[in-house]
Amino acid sequence: MGLREPVILPHLQDCGSCTIRHRAVCARCDSDELARLEQMKYYRSFEAGQTVIWSGDRMDFVASVVSGIATLSQTMEDGRRQMVGLLLPSDFVGRPGRSTAAYDVTATTDLLMCCFRKKPFEELILSTPHISQRLLEMTLDELDAAREWMLLLGRKTAREKIASLLAIIARRDVSLNPRKSGPIVFDLPLTREEMADYLGLTLETVSRQVSALKRDGVISLEGKRHVTVNDFDRLLEVAGDDSDGGYPV
C-alpha cells in the first residue's frame, strides 16, 4: 500500500506564537533571529504510518516536531528492525553538517513539522549563538535520555519499563501544557505492538503490565490509549525513578 507524498504547507503561524516556541531550537532567539528563521521555514504534514525519511537518504532539511509523534528506527541487513527513539513535540529532526539521515523516521500519529532549509540553517548557526547554544543543550539532553534508556533496557523490570515510558510522555505533555496541579491526561502515541518493540518486551507482557498498572490504580485508562495519571510521584516510584519527588516541569 503506497503512502502519499508529504503535504508542504504555507506559513501556518508566526514563530512568536508557536505552541512549541519555549522548548524548540528557536527558544532563545530574539526578534531579528526569528525573522531570519521565518524566511527559511516551511511546514510539512505526514499521515500516521507515513515515512518521513529513510535511513541513508539525503536530507535537505532540518525540522522541529510541532505536533504528533514519530519514531526513529534502524533496520539490520537481515531485515530485523529496532525502534531506537521517539520524536515528541519540540524535538529536533536532522543534524546540521550531516548530509544523510542516520535513522528511518516514521510518523506514528498525524505529524506536523516546522522545517528549515538545511544550508541556510547551517549558515545561521554560525552567526547566531542563541540557536547554536540551544541546539547544543538539546543534543546533551538527548544524550542524557539515551543513557537513561540504556538503564531502562538493561536493568529495569517489565513493569518499570512500562511506567518509565508513561512518565516520559507525561513529562513532555506537562512541559508543553503547563499546569500547577491535577491529573496528567494524554493519549498514548504507541500501539501495544510498538511499545513492545520499543521496550524489548513481548506484546503479551506489555498488555499484562498495562492492565496491572490500571488495576493497581497507578493509571486510569479509557479505551487502549487515553491515559490519566492521578499521582505522578507514584508513577515515578513504580518506574524506579523517584529521584526528585516533584511534579514534572
mmCIF file of C-alpha atoms in Angstrom:
data_model
loop_
_atom_site.group_PDB
_atom_site.id
_atom_site.type_symbol
_atom_site.label_atom_id
_atom_site.label_comp_id
_atom_site.label_asym_id
_atom_site.label_seq_id
_atom_site.Cartn_x
_atom_site.Cartn_y
_atom_site.Cartn_z
ATOM 1 C CA MET A 1 0.000 0.000 0.000
ATOM 2 C CA GLY A 2 1.593 3.255 -1.107
ATOM 3 C CA LEU A 3 1.702 6.318 1.067
ATOM 4 C CA ARG A 4 1.027 9.786 -0.222
ATOM 5 C CA GLU A 5 3.700 12.427 -0.506
ATOM 6 C CA PRO A 6 4.022 14.756 2.492
ATOM 7 C CA VAL A 7 1.935 17.901 2.242
ATOM 8 C CA ILE A 8 4.016 21.072 2.099
ATOM 9 C CA LEU A 9 2.063 23.846 3.728
ATOM 10 C CA PRO A 10 2.322 27.625 3.675
ATOM 11 C CA HIS A 11 3.169 29.668 6.741
ATOM 12 C CA LEU A 12 0.798 28.402 9.431
ATOM 13 C CA GLN A 13 1.862 30.730 12.218
ATOM 14 C CA ASP A 14 4.474 33.244 13.238
ATOM 15 C CA CYS A 15 7.376 31.919 15.282
ATOM 16 C CA GLY A 16 6.407 34.121 18.210
ATOM 17 C CA SER A 17 3.019 32.408 18.614
ATOM 18 C CA CYS A 18 4.235 28.851 18.031
ATOM 19 C CA THR A 19 2.964 26.260 20.532
ATOM 20 C CA ILE A 20 6.443 24.714 20.964
ATOM 21 C CA ARG A 21 8.312 28.015 20.960
ATOM 22 C CA HIS A 22 9.556 27.791 24.573
ATOM 23 C CA ARG A 23 11.118 24.322 24.060
ATOM 24 C CA ALA A 24 12.205 24.259 20.417
ATOM 25 C CA VAL A 25 15.569 25.051 18.869
ATOM 26 C CA CYS A 26 14.449 28.678 18.490
ATOM 27 C CA ALA A 27 13.565 29.087 22.191
ATOM 28 C CA ARG A 28 16.196 31.753 22.878
ATOM 29 C CA CYS A 29 16.001 33.660 19.594
ATOM 30 C CA ASP A 30 15.382 37.389 19.615
ATOM 31 C CA SER A 31 13.054 39.093 17.134
ATOM 32 C CA ASP A 32 15.744 39.582 14.463
ATOM 33 C CA GLU A 33 16.774 35.921 14.651
ATOM 34 C CA LEU A 34 13.168 34.777 14.457
ATOM 35 C CA ALA A 35 12.710 36.941 11.381
ATOM 36 C CA ARG A 36 15.630 35.154 9.692
ATOM 37 C CA LEU A 37 14.139 31.780 10.573
ATOM 38 C CA GLU A 38 10.785 32.864 9.163
ATOM 39 C CA GLN A 39 12.440 33.394 5.786
ATOM 40 C CA MET A 40 13.692 29.810 5.524
ATOM 41 C CA LYS A 41 10.910 27.824 7.158
ATOM 42 C CA TYR A 42 8.003 25.842 5.773
ATOM 43 C CA TYR A 43 5.684 23.167 7.176
ATOM 44 C CA ARG A 44 5.251 19.524 6.235
ATOM 45 C CA SER A 45 2.444 17.239 7.351
ATOM 46 C CA PHE A 46 2.526 13.442 7.350
ATOM 47 C CA GLU A 47 -0.190 10.890 7.937
ATOM 48 C CA ALA A 48 0.115 8.253 10.661
ATOM 49 C CA GLY A 49 2.247 5.419 9.302
ATOM 50 C CA GLN A 50 3.922 7.551 6.652
ATOM 51 C CA THR A 51 7.712 7.543 6.329
ATOM 52 C CA VAL A 52 9.270 10.968 6.851
ATOM 53 C CA ILE A 53 12.696 9.861 5.640
ATOM 54 C CA TRP A 54 14.608 6.615 5.181
ATOM 55 C CA SER A 55 17.991 5.922 6.729
ATOM 56 C CA GLY A 56 20.743 6.804 4.276
ATOM 57 C CA ASP A 57 18.587 9.177 2.227
ATOM 58 C CA ARG A 58 19.858 12.647 1.515
ATOM 59 C CA MET A 59 18.272 15.083 3.949
ATOM 60 C CA ASP A 60 17.955 18.637 2.662
ATOM 61 C CA PHE A 61 16.107 19.983 5.689
ATOM 62 C CA VAL A 62 16.118 20.008 9.484
ATOM 63 C CA ALA A 63 12.924 20.380 11.481
ATOM 64 C CA SER A 64 11.121 20.690 14.786
ATOM 65 C CA VAL A 65 8.146 18.487 15.571
ATOM 66 C CA VAL A 66 5.181 20.830 16.115
ATOM 67 C CA SER A 67 2.522 18.220 16.832
ATOM 68 C CA GLY A 68 2.251 14.454 16.707
ATOM 69 C CA ILE A 69 4.775 11.694 17.382
ATOM 70 C CA ALA A 70 7.361 9.983 15.194
ATOM 71 C CA THR A 71 9.658 7.032 15.756
ATOM 72 C CA LEU A 72 13.335 6.572 14.996
ATOM 73 C CA SER A 73 14.225 3.061 13.916
ATOM 74 C CA GLN A 74 17.086 1.152 12.377
ATOM 75 C CA THR A 75 16.982 -1.946 10.167
ATOM 76 C CA MET A 76 19.748 -4.547 10.115
ATOM 77 C CA GLU A 77 20.982 -6.266 6.969
ATOM 78 C CA ASP A 78 18.899 -9.384 7.669
ATOM 79 C CA GLY A 79 15.711 -7.348 7.982
ATOM 80 C CA ARG A 80 15.470 -7.173 11.758
ATOM 81 C CA ARG A 81 14.145 -3.796 12.834
ATOM 82 C CA GLN A 82 14.509 -1.959 16.123
ATOM 83 C CA MET A 83 12.828 1.219 17.289
ATOM 84 C CA VAL A 84 15.569 3.316 18.908
ATOM 85 C CA GLY A 85 13.828 6.543 19.833
ATOM 86 C CA LEU A 86 10.735 8.711 19.898
ATOM 87 C CA LEU A 87 10.337 12.198 18.500
ATOM 88 C CA LEU A 88 7.862 14.211 20.572
ATOM 89 C CA PRO A 89 6.628 17.803 20.072
ATOM 90 C CA SER A 90 9.532 20.308 20.128
ATOM 91 C CA ASP A 91 12.135 17.606 19.347
ATOM 92 C CA PHE A 92 14.632 18.371 16.587
ATOM 93 C CA VAL A 93 14.957 16.219 13.460
ATOM 94 C CA GLY A 94 18.151 16.054 11.416
ATOM 95 C CA ARG A 95 21.740 17.034 12.051
ATOM 96 C CA PRO A 96 23.485 20.129 10.712
ATOM 97 C CA GLY A 97 26.666 19.091 8.942
ATOM 98 C CA ARG A 98 25.367 15.599 8.118
ATOM 99 C CA SER A 99 24.111 15.101 4.576
ATOM 100 C CA THR A 100 22.134 11.886 5.080
ATOM 101 C CA ALA A 101 19.626 10.571 7.604
ATOM 102 C CA ALA A 102 21.002 8.207 10.266
ATOM 103 C CA TYR A 103 17.655 6.517 11.017
ATOM 104 C CA ASP A 104 14.288 5.811 9.497
ATOM 105 C CA VAL A 105 11.797 8.402 10.731
ATOM 106 C CA THR A 106 8.148 7.316 10.661
ATOM 107 C CA ALA A 107 5.032 9.213 11.718
ATOM 108 C CA THR A 108 3.257 7.262 14.451
ATOM 109 C CA THR A 109 0.377 9.723 14.582
ATOM 110 C CA ASP A 110 -0.534 12.501 12.162
ATOM 111 C CA LEU A 111 2.571 14.659 12.238
ATOM 112 C CA LEU A 112 3.270 18.334 11.631
ATOM 113 C CA MET A 113 6.855 19.553 11.322
ATOM 114 C CA CYS A 114 8.298 23.048 11.043
ATOM 115 C CA CYS A 115 11.117 22.599 8.532
ATOM 116 C CA PHE A 116 14.125 24.754 7.740
ATOM 117 C CA ARG A 117 16.134 24.547 4.544
ATOM 118 C CA LYS A 118 19.342 22.929 5.652
ATOM 119 C CA LYS A 119 22.065 25.058 4.091
ATOM 120 C CA PRO A 120 20.620 28.420 5.218
ATOM 121 C CA PHE A 121 20.038 26.935 8.683
ATOM 122 C CA GLU A 122 23.659 25.759 8.902
ATOM 123 C CA GLU A 123 24.816 29.242 7.903
ATOM 124 C CA LEU A 124 22.526 30.782 10.515
ATOM 125 C CA ILE A 125 24.009 28.616 13.277
ATOM 126 C CA LEU A 126 27.471 30.038 12.589
ATOM 127 C CA SER A 127 26.272 33.599 13.146
ATOM 128 C CA THR A 128 23.580 33.047 15.787
ATOM 129 C CA PRO A 129 24.866 31.916 19.204
ATOM 130 C CA HIS A 130 21.326 31.604 20.603
ATOM 131 C CA ILE A 131 20.465 28.853 18.136
ATOM 132 C CA SER A 132 23.775 27.013 18.383
ATOM 133 C CA GLN A 133 23.642 27.098 22.208
ATOM 134 C CA ARG A 134 20.082 25.787 22.265
ATOM 135 C CA LEU A 135 20.953 23.072 19.760
ATOM 136 C CA LEU A 136 23.861 22.019 21.988
ATOM 137 C CA GLU A 137 21.546 21.889 25.024
ATOM 138 C CA MET A 138 19.059 19.741 23.126
ATOM 139 C CA THR A 139 21.835 17.422 21.942
ATOM 140 C CA LEU A 140 23.098 16.966 25.515
ATOM 141 C CA ASP A 141 19.530 16.325 26.708
ATOM 142 C CA GLU A 142 19.240 13.675 24.010
ATOM 143 C CA LEU A 143 22.493 12.106 25.219
ATOM 144 C CA ASP A 144 21.179 12.007 28.795
ATOM 145 C CA ALA A 145 17.948 10.419 27.560
ATOM 146 C CA ALA A 146 19.931 7.779 25.648
ATOM 147 C CA ARG A 147 21.883 6.894 28.800
ATOM 148 C CA GLU A 148 18.655 6.624 30.794
ATOM 149 C CA TRP A 149 17.246 4.380 28.090
ATOM 150 C CA MET A 150 20.311 2.115 28.354
ATOM 151 C CA LEU A 151 19.490 1.694 32.053
ATOM 152 C CA LEU A 152 15.850 1.023 31.270
ATOM 153 C CA LEU A 153 16.579 -1.663 28.684
ATOM 154 C CA GLY A 154 19.411 -3.262 30.620
ATOM 155 C CA ARG A 155 18.207 -3.305 34.228
ATOM 156 C CA LYS A 156 14.543 -2.454 34.663
ATOM 157 C CA THR A 157 11.729 -4.931 35.053
ATOM 158 C CA ALA A 158 8.850 -5.059 32.579
ATOM 159 C CA ARG A 159 6.628 -3.100 34.988
ATOM 160 C CA GLU A 160 9.313 -0.441 35.460
ATOM 161 C CA LYS A 161 9.821 -0.170 31.699
ATOM 162 C CA ILE A 162 6.136 0.492 31.032
ATOM 163 C CA ALA A 163 5.918 3.015 33.877
ATOM 164 C CA SER A 164 9.077 4.771 32.647
ATOM 165 C CA LEU A 165 7.673 5.173 29.144
ATOM 166 C CA LEU A 166 4.439 6.603 30.545
ATOM 167 C CA ALA A 167 6.452 9.016 32.724
ATOM 168 C CA ILE A 168 8.466 10.228 29.715
ATOM 169 C CA ILE A 169 5.307 11.006 27.756
ATOM 170 C CA ALA A 170 3.642 12.602 30.793
ATOM 171 C CA ARG A 171 6.620 14.895 31.384
ATOM 172 C CA ARG A 172 6.565 16.146 27.806
ATOM 173 C CA ASP A 173 2.816 16.725 27.951
ATOM 174 C CA VAL A 174 3.225 18.890 31.058
ATOM 175 C CA SER A 175 6.163 20.796 29.563
ATOM 176 C CA LEU A 176 4.016 21.778 26.575
ATOM 177 C CA ASN A 177 0.787 22.265 28.544
ATOM 178 C CA PRO A 178 1.869 23.659 31.925
ATOM 179 C CA ARG A 179 -0.378 23.120 34.931
ATOM 180 C CA LYS A 180 0.160 23.572 38.652
ATOM 181 C CA SER A 181 -1.754 20.552 39.867
ATOM 182 C CA GLY A 182 -4.280 17.933 38.910
ATOM 183 C CA PRO A 183 -4.086 14.760 36.856
ATOM 184 C CA ILE A 184 -1.963 14.431 33.746
ATOM 185 C CA VAL A 185 -4.032 13.273 30.795
ATOM 186 C CA PHE A 186 -2.656 12.241 27.426
ATOM 187 C CA ASP A 187 -3.229 9.886 24.522
ATOM 188 C CA LEU A 188 -0.623 7.155 24.310
ATOM 189 C CA PRO A 189 1.049 7.589 20.899
ATOM 190 C CA LEU A 190 2.142 3.969 20.501
ATOM 191 C CA THR A 191 0.196 0.775 19.952
ATOM 192 C CA ARG A 192 0.860 -2.159 22.267
ATOM 193 C CA GLU A 193 2.932 -3.752 19.481
ATOM 194 C CA GLU A 194 5.049 -0.615 19.102
ATOM 195 C CA MET A 195 5.552 -0.383 22.860
ATOM 196 C CA ALA A 196 6.737 -3.988 22.883
ATOM 197 C CA ASP A 197 9.195 -3.266 20.062
ATOM 198 C CA TYR A 198 10.492 -0.123 21.728
ATOM 199 C CA LEU A 199 10.867 -1.651 25.194
ATOM 200 C CA GLY A 200 12.204 -5.045 24.176
ATOM 201 C CA LEU A 201 9.170 -6.886 25.548
ATOM 202 C CA THR A 202 6.558 -9.232 24.149
ATOM 203 C CA LEU A 203 3.105 -7.983 23.234
ATOM 204 C CA GLU A 204 1.582 -10.193 25.918
ATOM 205 C CA THR A 205 3.880 -8.741 28.589
ATOM 206 C CA VAL A 206 3.034 -5.167 27.615
ATOM 207 C CA SER A 207 -0.699 -5.828 27.732
ATOM 208 C CA ARG A 208 -0.396 -7.626 31.063
ATOM 209 C CA GLN A 209 1.661 -4.871 32.687
ATOM 210 C CA VAL A 210 -0.550 -2.045 31.422
ATOM 211 C CA SER A 211 -3.562 -3.880 32.839
ATOM 212 C CA ALA A 212 -1.726 -4.330 36.148
ATOM 213 C CA LEU A 213 -0.896 -0.611 36.375
ATOM 214 C CA LYS A 214 -4.561 0.157 35.763
ATOM 215 C CA ARG A 215 -5.732 -2.421 38.299
ATOM 216 C CA ASP A 216 -3.327 -1.076 40.939
ATOM 217 C CA GLY A 217 -4.573 2.480 40.423
ATOM 218 C CA VAL A 218 -1.279 3.842 39.074
ATOM 219 C CA ILE A 219 -3.060 4.950 35.893
ATOM 220 C CA SER A 220 -6.616 5.171 34.608
ATOM 221 C CA LEU A 221 -7.288 4.028 31.079
ATOM 222 C CA GLU A 222 -10.129 4.766 28.664
ATOM 223 C CA GLY A 223 -10.003 2.511 25.642
ATOM 224 C CA LYS A 224 -6.459 1.461 24.827
ATOM 225 C CA ARG A 225 -4.729 4.832 24.613
ATOM 226 C CA HIS A 226 -6.369 7.555 26.731
ATOM 227 C CA VAL A 227 -4.250 7.634 29.899
ATOM 228 C CA THR A 228 -4.798 9.561 33.134
ATOM 229 C CA VAL A 229 -2.007 9.811 35.723
ATOM 230 C CA ASN A 230 -3.540 10.980 39.000
ATOM 231 C CA ASP A 231 -0.360 10.714 41.095
ATOM 232 C CA PHE A 232 2.865 11.350 39.194
ATOM 233 C CA ASP A 233 5.027 10.622 42.244
ATOM 234 C CA ARG A 234 3.563 7.141 42.450
ATOM 235 C CA LEU A 235 4.222 6.573 38.743
ATOM 236 C CA LEU A 236 7.870 7.540 39.324
ATOM 237 C CA GLU A 237 8.096 5.111 42.225
ATOM 238 C CA VAL A 238 6.818 2.282 40.042
ATOM 239 C CA ALA A 239 9.293 3.304 37.334
ATOM 240 C CA GLY A 240 12.169 3.231 39.840
ATOM 241 C CA ASP A 241 12.867 6.895 39.099
ATOM 242 C CA ASP A 242 11.609 8.728 42.175
ATOM 243 C CA SER A 243 14.703 10.915 42.396
ATOM 244 C CA ASP A 244 13.137 14.372 42.508
ATOM 245 C CA GLY A 245 9.778 13.636 44.133
ATOM 246 C CA GLY A 246 8.259 16.610 42.388
ATOM 247 C CA TYR A 247 5.676 17.428 39.785
ATOM 248 C CA PRO A 248 7.129 17.220 36.258
ATOM 249 C CA VAL A 249 8.199 20.541 34.804
#
